mmCIF file of C-alpha atoms in Angstrom:
data_model
loop_
_atom_site.group_PDB
_atom_site.id
_atom_site.type_symbol
_atom_site.label_atom_id
_atom_site.label_comp_id
_atom_site.label_asym_id
_atom_site.label_seq_id
_atom_site.Cartn_x
_atom_site.Cartn_y
_atom_site.Cartn_z
ATOM 1 C CA MET A 1 -30.221 0.054 15.529
ATOM 2 C CA ASN A 2 -28.367 -3.278 15.735
ATOM 3 C CA ASN A 3 -27.438 -6.418 13.787
ATOM 4 C CA PHE A 4 -25.096 -4.567 11.437
ATOM 5 C CA ASN A 5 -22.151 -2.225 11.535
ATOM 6 C CA ILE A 6 -21.531 0.773 9.278
ATOM 7 C CA SER A 7 -17.965 0.275 8.030
ATOM 8 C CA LYS A 8 -17.633 3.415 5.935
ATOM 9 C CA ILE A 9 -19.565 6.537 4.966
ATOM 10 C CA CYS A 10 -18.608 7.046 1.326
ATOM 11 C CA THR A 11 -20.210 10.408 0.682
ATOM 12 C CA ILE A 12 -22.890 12.789 1.913
ATOM 13 C CA LYS A 13 -24.112 15.310 -0.603
ATOM 14 C CA GLU A 14 -26.984 17.217 -2.122
ATOM 15 C CA TYR A 15 -27.318 16.318 -5.766
ATOM 16 C CA GLN A 16 -29.356 17.494 -8.725
ATOM 17 C CA THR A 17 -30.949 14.802 -10.865
ATOM 18 C CA GLN A 18 -31.785 15.117 -14.527
ATOM 19 C CA GLU A 19 -34.466 13.379 -16.567
ATOM 20 C CA THR A 20 -33.253 9.818 -16.996
ATOM 21 C CA LYS A 21 -33.848 6.139 -16.313
ATOM 22 C CA TRP A 22 -31.341 3.790 -14.794
ATOM 23 C CA ILE A 23 -30.987 0.380 -13.214
ATOM 24 C CA SER A 24 -28.746 -0.163 -10.223
ATOM 25 C CA ASN A 25 -28.258 -3.754 -9.140
ATOM 26 C CA GLU A 26 -24.457 -3.798 -8.845
ATOM 27 C CA ARG A 27 -24.005 -1.137 -6.173
ATOM 28 C CA GLN A 28 -21.633 -1.782 -3.294
ATOM 29 C CA HIS A 29 -23.189 0.848 -1.049
ATOM 30 C CA HIS A 30 -26.506 1.538 0.655
ATOM 31 C CA ILE A 31 -28.388 4.781 0.042
ATOM 32 C CA LEU A 32 -30.158 6.855 2.664
ATOM 33 C CA GLY A 33 -31.916 9.948 1.336
ATOM 34 C CA TYR A 34 -34.295 12.835 1.683
ATOM 35 C CA GLN A 35 -36.047 13.831 -1.559
ATOM 36 C CA ARG A 36 -36.427 17.619 -1.409
ATOM 37 C CA SER A 37 -37.858 18.297 -4.881
ATOM 38 C CA GLY A 38 -38.761 16.438 -8.048
ATOM 39 C CA PHE A 39 -41.240 13.663 -8.792
ATOM 40 C CA TYR A 40 -39.956 10.129 -9.384
ATOM 41 C CA LEU A 41 -41.308 6.620 -9.598
ATOM 42 C CA HIS A 42 -39.015 4.397 -7.522
ATOM 43 C CA HIS A 43 -39.326 0.627 -7.852
ATOM 44 C CA PHE A 44 -37.830 -0.961 -4.744
ATOM 45 C CA ALA A 45 -37.603 -4.598 -3.728
ATOM 46 C CA ASP A 46 -41.072 -4.841 -2.229
ATOM 47 C CA GLN A 47 -42.903 -1.716 -3.260
ATOM 48 C CA SER A 48 -43.237 0.857 -5.996
ATOM 49 C CA LEU A 49 -43.888 4.471 -5.099
ATOM 50 C CA MET A 50 -44.022 7.818 -6.788
ATOM 51 C CA LEU A 51 -41.743 9.934 -4.624
ATOM 52 C CA LYS A 52 -42.935 13.486 -4.253
ATOM 53 C CA PRO A 53 -40.986 16.321 -2.696
ATOM 54 C CA ASP A 54 -40.607 15.762 1.041
ATOM 55 C CA THR A 55 -39.946 12.024 1.119
ATOM 56 C CA PHE A 56 -37.400 9.937 3.025
ATOM 57 C CA PHE A 57 -36.071 6.744 1.502
ATOM 58 C CA PHE A 58 -33.577 3.945 2.137
ATOM 59 C CA ILE A 59 -32.227 1.625 -0.588
ATOM 60 C CA ASN A 60 -30.611 -1.563 0.622
ATOM 61 C CA GLN A 61 -27.464 -2.505 -1.293
ATOM 62 C CA LYS A 62 -28.895 -5.992 -1.922
ATOM 63 C CA ASP A 63 -32.090 -4.739 -3.534
ATOM 64 C CA PHE A 64 -32.489 -4.489 -7.272
ATOM 65 C CA TYR A 65 -34.199 -1.218 -8.113
ATOM 66 C CA ARG A 66 -34.841 1.243 -10.882
ATOM 67 C CA VAL A 67 -35.980 4.855 -10.970
ATOM 68 C CA GLU A 68 -38.038 6.693 -13.546
ATOM 69 C CA CYS A 69 -37.585 10.464 -13.391
ATOM 70 C CA THR A 70 -40.116 12.589 -15.228
ATOM 71 C CA LEU A 71 -39.131 16.120 -14.308
ATOM 72 C CA SER A 72 -36.250 18.059 -15.775
ATOM 73 C CA LYS A 73 -34.639 18.374 -12.374
ATOM 74 C CA GLY A 74 -34.917 17.484 -8.717
ATOM 75 C CA ALA A 75 -32.822 17.670 -5.567
ATOM 76 C CA ALA A 76 -32.111 15.214 -2.769
ATOM 77 C CA LEU A 77 -29.813 14.880 0.229
ATOM 78 C CA VAL A 78 -28.186 11.440 0.099
ATOM 79 C CA VAL A 79 -25.806 9.349 2.166
ATOM 80 C CA HIS A 80 -23.862 6.510 0.519
ATOM 81 C CA PHE A 81 -22.426 4.063 3.049
ATOM 82 C CA LEU A 82 -21.065 0.538 3.437
ATOM 83 C CA SER A 83 -21.809 -2.063 6.110
ATOM 84 C CA ASP A 84 -19.784 -5.040 7.292
ATOM 85 C CA ASP A 85 -22.869 -7.263 7.311
ATOM 86 C CA ASP A 86 -26.123 -7.307 5.378
ATOM 87 C CA ILE A 87 -28.656 -4.810 6.667
ATOM 88 C CA PRO A 88 -31.601 -6.954 7.825
ATOM 89 C CA PHE A 89 -34.455 -4.926 6.347
ATOM 90 C CA PRO A 90 -35.474 -4.027 2.793
ATOM 91 C CA SER A 91 -35.652 -0.718 0.959
ATOM 92 C CA PHE A 92 -38.484 1.613 1.943
ATOM 93 C CA ALA A 93 -39.851 5.126 1.530
ATOM 94 C CA ILE A 94 -41.941 7.277 3.888
ATOM 95 C CA ASN A 95 -43.595 10.683 3.765
ATOM 96 C CA ALA A 96 -41.405 13.293 5.466
ATOM 97 C CA THR A 97 -44.030 15.985 5.992
ATOM 98 C CA ASP A 98 -44.672 15.306 9.665
ATOM 99 C CA TYR A 99 -41.042 14.765 10.666
ATOM 100 C CA PRO A 100 -39.144 18.079 10.597
ATOM 101 C CA HIS A 101 -36.665 16.747 13.183
ATOM 102 C CA ILE A 102 -35.521 14.074 10.708
ATOM 103 C CA LYS A 103 -35.063 16.690 7.992
ATOM 104 C CA ASN A 104 -32.964 18.710 10.407
ATOM 105 C CA ASP A 105 -30.795 15.671 11.077
ATOM 106 C CA PHE A 106 -30.150 15.289 7.343
ATOM 107 C CA LEU A 107 -29.125 18.947 7.131
ATOM 108 C CA LYS A 108 -26.874 18.595 10.195
ATOM 109 C CA LEU A 109 -25.253 15.572 8.589
ATOM 110 C CA LEU A 110 -24.605 17.432 5.331
ATOM 111 C CA ASN A 111 -23.165 20.455 7.127
ATOM 112 C CA ALA A 112 -20.907 18.321 9.316
ATOM 113 C CA TRP A 113 -19.646 16.373 6.306
ATOM 114 C CA ASN A 114 -18.875 19.539 4.346
ATOM 115 C CA SER A 115 -16.994 21.096 7.259
ATOM 116 C CA ASP A 116 -14.260 18.405 7.076
ATOM 117 C CA ALA A 117 -13.655 18.915 10.795
ATOM 118 C CA GLU A 118 -11.983 15.871 12.367
ATOM 119 C CA GLU A 119 -14.277 15.970 15.399
ATOM 120 C CA HIS A 120 -17.283 15.385 13.125
ATOM 121 C CA TYR A 121 -16.123 11.889 12.140
ATOM 122 C CA PHE A 122 -17.880 10.019 14.947
ATOM 123 C CA TYR A 123 -20.761 12.505 14.912
ATOM 124 C CA ASN A 124 -21.498 11.616 11.274
ATOM 125 C CA TYR A 125 -21.599 7.902 12.007
ATOM 126 C CA SER A 126 -23.807 8.277 15.071
ATOM 127 C CA LEU A 127 -26.210 10.486 13.117
ATOM 128 C CA VAL A 128 -26.513 7.980 10.260
ATOM 129 C CA TYR A 129 -27.310 5.241 12.803
ATOM 130 C CA LYS A 130 -29.879 7.542 14.386
ATOM 131 C CA LEU A 131 -31.529 8.365 11.040
ATOM 132 C CA LEU A 132 -31.775 4.703 10.068
ATOM 133 C CA ASP A 133 -33.157 3.761 13.447
ATOM 134 C CA THR A 134 -35.736 6.566 13.489
ATOM 135 C CA MET A 135 -36.885 5.989 9.918
ATOM 136 C CA ARG A 136 -37.050 2.233 10.353
ATOM 137 C CA GLN A 137 -39.312 2.603 13.373
ATOM 138 C CA LEU A 138 -41.691 4.584 11.169
ATOM 139 C CA GLN A 139 -41.723 1.930 8.474
ATOM 140 C CA ASN A 140 -42.222 -1.626 9.706
ATOM 141 C CA LYS A 141 -43.361 -3.808 6.827
ATOM 142 C CA PRO A 142 -44.220 -7.506 7.141
ATOM 143 C CA TYR A 143 -42.203 -10.158 5.324
ATOM 144 C CA ILE A 144 -43.671 -11.005 1.904
ATOM 145 C CA PRO A 145 -42.892 -14.430 0.351
ATOM 146 C CA LEU A 146 -41.047 -14.324 -2.967
ATOM 147 C CA LYS A 147 -43.860 -16.164 -4.786
ATOM 148 C CA LYS A 148 -46.361 -13.458 -3.822
ATOM 149 C CA LYS A 149 -43.914 -10.738 -4.856
ATOM 150 C CA LYS A 150 -43.531 -12.249 -8.320
ATOM 151 C CA ILE A 151 -47.295 -12.481 -8.817
ATOM 152 C CA VAL A 152 -47.822 -8.848 -7.882
ATOM 153 C CA GLU A 153 -44.898 -7.756 -10.069
ATOM 154 C CA GLU A 154 -46.620 -9.490 -12.996
ATOM 155 C CA VAL A 155 -49.780 -7.530 -12.236
ATOM 156 C CA VAL A 156 -47.714 -4.329 -12.156
ATOM 157 C CA GLY A 157 -46.349 -5.220 -15.583
ATOM 158 C CA VAL A 158 -49.885 -5.475 -16.936
ATOM 159 C CA LEU A 159 -50.892 -2.140 -15.375
ATOM 160 C CA GLU A 160 -47.842 -0.307 -16.696
ATOM 161 C CA THR A 161 -48.325 -1.742 -20.190
ATOM 162 C CA ALA A 162 -52.087 -1.163 -20.456
ATOM 163 C CA TYR A 163 -52.394 2.068 -18.444
ATOM 164 C CA ARG A 164 -53.992 3.887 -21.416
ATOM 165 C CA GLU A 165 -56.857 1.394 -21.510
ATOM 166 C CA LYS A 166 -59.854 0.817 -19.269
ATOM 167 C CA ILE A 167 -58.883 -1.978 -16.890
ATOM 168 C CA ASP A 168 -61.459 -4.265 -15.317
ATOM 169 C CA PHE A 169 -59.868 -5.403 -12.057
ATOM 170 C CA THR A 170 -62.319 -8.283 -11.675
ATOM 171 C CA VAL A 171 -61.172 -9.682 -15.022
ATOM 172 C CA LEU A 172 -57.530 -8.927 -14.210
ATOM 173 C CA ALA A 173 -57.760 -10.807 -10.906
ATOM 174 C CA SER A 174 -59.480 -13.731 -12.627
ATOM 175 C CA ASP A 175 -56.663 -13.884 -15.209
ATOM 176 C CA PHE A 176 -54.258 -14.552 -12.333
ATOM 177 C CA GLY A 177 -56.612 -17.026 -10.661
ATOM 178 C CA PHE A 178 -57.628 -14.780 -7.760
ATOM 179 C CA SER A 179 -60.651 -12.940 -6.497
ATOM 180 C CA PRO A 180 -60.457 -9.115 -6.709
ATOM 181 C CA GLN A 181 -60.367 -8.986 -2.904
ATOM 182 C CA TYR A 182 -57.410 -11.357 -2.610
ATOM 183 C CA LEU A 183 -55.467 -9.617 -5.381
ATOM 184 C CA SER A 184 -56.042 -6.283 -3.660
ATOM 185 C CA LYS A 185 -54.826 -7.807 -0.379
ATOM 186 C CA LEU A 186 -51.602 -9.052 -2.000
ATOM 187 C CA PHE A 187 -51.081 -5.705 -3.676
ATOM 188 C CA ARG A 188 -51.579 -3.742 -0.459
ATOM 189 C CA GLU A 189 -49.143 -5.990 1.398
ATOM 190 C CA GLN A 190 -46.445 -5.316 -1.159
ATOM 191 C CA TYR A 191 -47.114 -1.766 -2.357
ATOM 192 C CA GLY A 192 -49.142 -0.223 0.420
ATOM 193 C CA MET A 193 -51.977 0.657 -1.955
ATOM 194 C CA SER A 194 -54.675 -0.955 -4.080
ATOM 195 C CA PRO A 195 -54.039 -1.924 -7.727
ATOM 196 C CA ASN A 196 -56.376 0.857 -8.822
ATOM 197 C CA ARG A 197 -54.462 3.420 -6.757
ATOM 198 C CA TYR A 198 -51.183 2.282 -8.263
ATOM 199 C CA LEU A 199 -52.661 2.570 -11.762
ATOM 200 C CA LEU A 200 -53.865 6.108 -11.098
ATOM 201 C CA GLN A 201 -50.460 7.176 -9.781
ATOM 202 C CA TYR A 202 -48.740 5.639 -12.778
ATOM 203 C CA ARG A 203 -51.110 7.472 -15.118
ATOM 204 C CA ILE A 204 -50.295 10.734 -13.362
ATOM 205 C CA LEU A 205 -46.601 9.993 -13.782
ATOM 206 C CA LYS A 206 -47.064 9.522 -17.531
ATOM 207 C CA ALA A 207 -49.209 12.658 -17.711
ATOM 208 C CA MET A 208 -46.386 14.625 -16.064
ATOM 209 C CA GLU A 209 -44.040 13.309 -18.720
ATOM 210 C CA LEU A 210 -46.351 14.381 -21.552
ATOM 211 C CA LEU A 211 -46.926 17.803 -19.997
ATOM 212 C CA THR A 212 -43.200 18.522 -19.870
ATOM 213 C CA THR A 213 -42.091 16.926 -23.146
ATOM 214 C CA THR A 214 -44.960 17.544 -25.607
ATOM 215 C CA ALA A 215 -47.337 20.276 -26.749
ATOM 216 C CA LEU A 216 -50.416 18.060 -26.500
ATOM 217 C CA LYS A 217 -53.588 19.691 -25.204
ATOM 218 C CA ILE A 218 -54.765 18.809 -21.700
ATOM 219 C CA GLU A 219 -57.711 16.889 -23.125
ATOM 220 C CA GLU A 220 -55.372 14.855 -25.343
ATOM 221 C CA ILE A 221 -53.070 14.091 -22.424
ATOM 222 C CA ALA A 222 -56.029 12.940 -20.362
ATOM 223 C CA GLN A 223 -57.075 10.564 -23.133
ATOM 224 C CA ASN A 224 -53.510 9.338 -23.682
ATOM 225 C CA THR A 225 -53.140 8.406 -20.034
ATOM 226 C CA GLY A 226 -56.408 6.580 -19.497
ATOM 227 C CA PHE A 227 -58.478 9.492 -18.150
ATOM 228 C CA ASN A 228 -61.481 9.851 -20.407
ATOM 229 C CA ASP A 229 -62.820 12.786 -18.385
ATOM 230 C CA GLU A 230 -60.648 15.912 -18.624
ATOM 231 C CA TYR A 231 -62.254 17.470 -15.531
ATOM 232 C CA TYR A 232 -61.587 14.398 -13.379
ATOM 233 C CA PHE A 233 -58.052 14.190 -14.731
ATOM 234 C CA SER A 234 -57.315 17.826 -13.835
ATOM 235 C CA LYS A 235 -58.862 17.463 -10.381
ATOM 236 C CA PHE A 236 -56.969 14.262 -9.570
ATOM 237 C CA PHE A 237 -53.717 15.644 -11.016
ATOM 238 C CA LYS A 238 -53.889 18.671 -8.720
ATOM 239 C CA LYS A 239 -54.637 16.474 -5.726
ATOM 240 C CA GLN A 240 -51.549 14.378 -6.440
ATOM 241 C CA THR A 241 -49.049 17.101 -7.381
ATOM 242 C CA GLY A 242 -50.423 20.347 -5.942
ATOM 243 C CA TYR A 243 -50.657 21.851 -9.449
ATOM 244 C CA THR A 244 -53.279 21.901 -12.171
ATOM 245 C CA PRO A 245 -51.944 20.359 -15.407
ATOM 246 C CA THR A 246 -51.581 23.851 -16.914
ATOM 247 C CA GLN A 247 -49.709 25.186 -13.884
ATOM 248 C CA PHE A 248 -47.476 22.132 -13.838
ATOM 249 C CA ARG A 249 -46.574 22.583 -17.505
ATOM 250 C CA LYS A 250 -45.678 26.260 -17.000
ATOM 251 C CA GLN A 251 -43.632 25.463 -13.897
ATOM 252 C CA TYR A 252 -41.577 22.563 -15.208
ATOM 253 C CA LYS A 253 -41.507 22.557 -19.007
#
């Protein structure tokens, strides 16, 4: 890792998050984290992902972002740190399932920080550099021009507003002056998934919210989140979360 210098590690901790929404565009620190539990929709500078348990993420201090949390609680290991210079890559998130060695490094970092031993000072810094370097190698995203970002963000706004409705992506692309293929290409460059995939994940997010905050029947929740077929909704929900809607409600309500 080069081109920047970590000037200070502010804190390393495991924290519990509660159901909330917040915007953070005035932070002075960067965030490096490992999401251990909880389901969240993170909107970063150049992507928007539903973070499941077992996800690594980095949030650049320069990047505007917001988080929507739909579960009553979740846990993450996080590092807040400062750098002398701008960090030359944007926020990102990656699946942690196949990288147990990185998880171990996060745990080592937390244990060393909590020990308050003087000899761990340089160890903590070297480990943060190592984590950033390792994670960045796993997530190399191409530069996306600002104009393209704004167009795709407008599409996201439409999807998140009309997620209950049936969306014709051919018509949607035409409304923005593109072919469906080109719109999908722009979307994949920025979000790593197709517009339809993003819509489905957002619908699941809203379904999770209804399951944990209302007494609506599963069929009603399916209809309220754009899934006209209750069977398909239940099948897709389990694929995304590991639970059937009924199991999820019992587990997290």
